[in-house]
XYZ file of C-alpha atoms in Angstrom:
181
model
C 0.000 0.000 0.000
C 1.333 3.402 -0.955
C 0.167 6.046 1.481
C 1.284 9.207 3.182
C -0.174 11.391 5.870
C 0.297 15.116 5.549
C 0.798 17.022 8.788
C -2.549 17.345 10.493
C -1.442 20.562 12.252
C -0.312 22.156 9.005
C -3.370 21.292 6.949
C -6.209 20.797 9.407
C -6.391 24.386 10.586
C -5.214 26.613 7.759
C -4.877 30.257 8.778
C -7.860 32.268 7.578
C -5.678 34.391 5.270
C -4.266 31.315 3.502
C -7.724 29.831 2.996
C -9.202 33.134 1.844
C -6.411 33.618 -0.702
C -6.848 30.058 -1.987
C -10.598 30.439 -2.418
C -10.699 33.997 -3.815
C -10.881 32.966 -7.488
C -13.964 31.509 -9.240
C -14.683 28.109 -7.772
C -16.827 25.111 -8.721
C -18.805 24.104 -5.615
C -19.780 20.448 -5.306
C -22.368 18.893 -3.005
C -22.977 15.395 -1.569
C -23.148 12.894 -4.413
C -21.334 15.113 -6.902
C -18.374 13.905 -8.959
C -16.396 16.305 -11.154
C -13.402 15.950 -13.450
C -11.669 19.211 -14.382
C -8.522 20.657 -15.925
C -5.453 22.171 -14.293
C -6.121 25.522 -12.669
C -9.786 24.823 -11.948
C -10.793 25.332 -8.316
C -13.232 22.946 -6.650
C -14.725 23.380 -3.190
C -17.001 21.400 -0.881
C -18.191 21.372 2.726
C -17.870 18.171 4.754
C -19.100 16.854 8.091
C -18.960 13.068 8.375
C -18.773 12.908 4.571
C -15.504 12.339 2.744
C -14.081 14.056 -0.309
C -11.503 12.268 -2.421
C -9.421 14.335 -4.833
C -7.370 12.569 -7.508
C -4.837 14.131 -9.867
C -2.850 12.662 -12.751
C 0.956 12.448 -12.656
C 1.325 15.626 -14.719
C -1.091 17.517 -12.458
C -3.139 18.542 -15.510
C -6.416 16.696 -14.834
C -8.089 16.237 -11.473
C -11.303 14.817 -10.083
C -13.185 15.207 -6.822
C -16.075 13.284 -5.323
C -18.103 13.946 -2.172
C -19.681 10.832 -0.692
C -21.968 10.364 2.296
C -22.301 6.587 2.740
C -19.576 3.952 2.818
C -22.112 1.120 2.713
C -22.990 -0.516 -0.585
C -25.917 1.120 -2.355
C -29.353 -0.295 -1.674
C -31.195 -1.926 -4.577
C -32.402 0.771 -6.933
C -29.673 3.209 -5.843
C -26.843 1.785 -7.960
C -26.344 5.160 -9.691
C -26.451 7.232 -6.472
C -22.995 8.769 -5.991
C -23.722 9.637 -2.373
C -22.517 6.032 -1.933
C -18.713 5.749 -1.943
C -18.561 2.769 -4.287
C -20.702 4.507 -6.925
C -18.826 7.803 -6.534
C -15.466 6.114 -7.080
C -16.712 4.127 -10.083
C -17.966 7.360 -11.618
C -14.748 9.241 -10.786
C -12.595 6.490 -12.308
C -14.795 6.521 -15.442
C -14.507 10.325 -15.726
C -10.716 10.162 -15.430
C -10.512 7.356 -18.010
C -12.721 9.372 -20.405
C -9.981 12.017 -20.351
C -7.241 9.475 -21.010
C -6.073 9.330 -17.384
C -5.363 6.021 -15.635
C -6.893 6.414 -12.145
C -4.458 3.860 -10.732
C -1.548 6.122 -11.721
C -3.105 9.118 -9.955
C -2.312 10.584 -6.567
C -5.240 10.851 -4.126
C -6.070 13.178 -1.255
C -8.662 12.131 1.331
C -10.399 14.817 3.414
C -13.180 14.823 6.003
C -14.838 12.160 8.088
C -15.592 14.191 11.212
C -17.086 12.336 14.179
C -20.706 13.280 13.622
C -22.614 10.844 15.803
C -26.233 9.883 15.448
C -28.274 10.160 18.615
C -28.581 6.786 20.307
C -25.440 5.356 18.655
C -22.852 6.853 21.022
C -20.962 3.552 21.415
C -20.720 2.790 17.700
C -17.887 3.988 15.465
C -18.781 7.348 13.964
C -20.105 7.618 10.432
C -17.052 9.752 9.625
C -14.534 7.188 10.854
C -16.263 4.486 8.799
C -16.200 6.741 5.717
C -12.463 7.420 6.136
C -11.738 3.715 6.707
C -13.578 2.885 3.472
C -11.490 5.414 1.513
C -8.239 4.075 2.982
C -9.161 0.468 2.207
C -10.455 1.143 -1.308
C -7.498 3.278 -2.421
C -4.972 0.877 -0.856
C -6.588 -2.073 -2.655
C -6.214 -0.156 -5.942
C -2.564 0.684 -5.172
C -3.206 4.443 -5.397
C -0.717 6.742 -3.642
C -2.870 8.351 -0.953
C -2.426 11.396 1.268
C -4.747 12.152 4.156
C -5.546 15.828 4.631
C -7.509 16.680 7.780
C -9.375 13.414 8.359
C -11.323 12.101 11.321
C -11.245 13.844 14.649
C -14.055 15.449 16.554
C -17.329 16.839 15.339
C -16.581 19.699 12.964
C -17.227 20.887 9.466
C -14.410 21.098 6.956
C -14.406 23.467 4.011
C -12.177 21.925 1.336
C -10.720 24.078 -1.437
C -8.577 22.458 -4.146
C -7.029 23.992 -7.225
C -5.991 21.232 -9.631
C -2.259 21.347 -10.279
C -1.345 23.199 -7.089
C -0.767 20.332 -4.675
C -2.857 19.282 -1.706
C -6.294 20.683 -0.967
C -6.497 23.504 1.560
C -8.822 22.634 4.437
C -10.412 25.024 6.902
C -11.898 23.452 10.035
C -15.135 25.066 11.183
C -16.188 24.150 14.731
C -19.799 23.235 15.353
C -21.432 25.702 17.699
C -21.824 24.229 21.171
C -19.398 21.339 20.510
C -15.997 22.795 20.969
């Protein structure tokens, strides 16, 4: 398995000025279940709680893709095209990359999100976020994709992810949840 963990302190709590500068240009905003494939220089942004965003970029840093998934479980019957499910989102992202002539297995991946948002009554169970991150780790490792984790897991918080294809790792701003910090 090829993997790397980027410094949580350096990337988890980007100074406001750094995040503001990174997100000042026109940006494509994606929502749960969205998958996009874009060219170098394009900025993509999303907001995560327990969800996970996976960003993948080709070796030349000229084409990148991002997905935002909610569920790590397999899709229920009749939901096999619903990209809020991790498996469907990754299939779609791989297909989008291949349609641009990019081999997804030769890409570099960045995993963000997976905050510990707990459902009431399930306090003893692993958080939805930790299960989502574990799925991403396992899936990407099984594919042999070089993976970096950028601000994953941890307590209940929102994460605003901003990524400009071709400029390295996504910039993540952690937003505390009122009353939980």
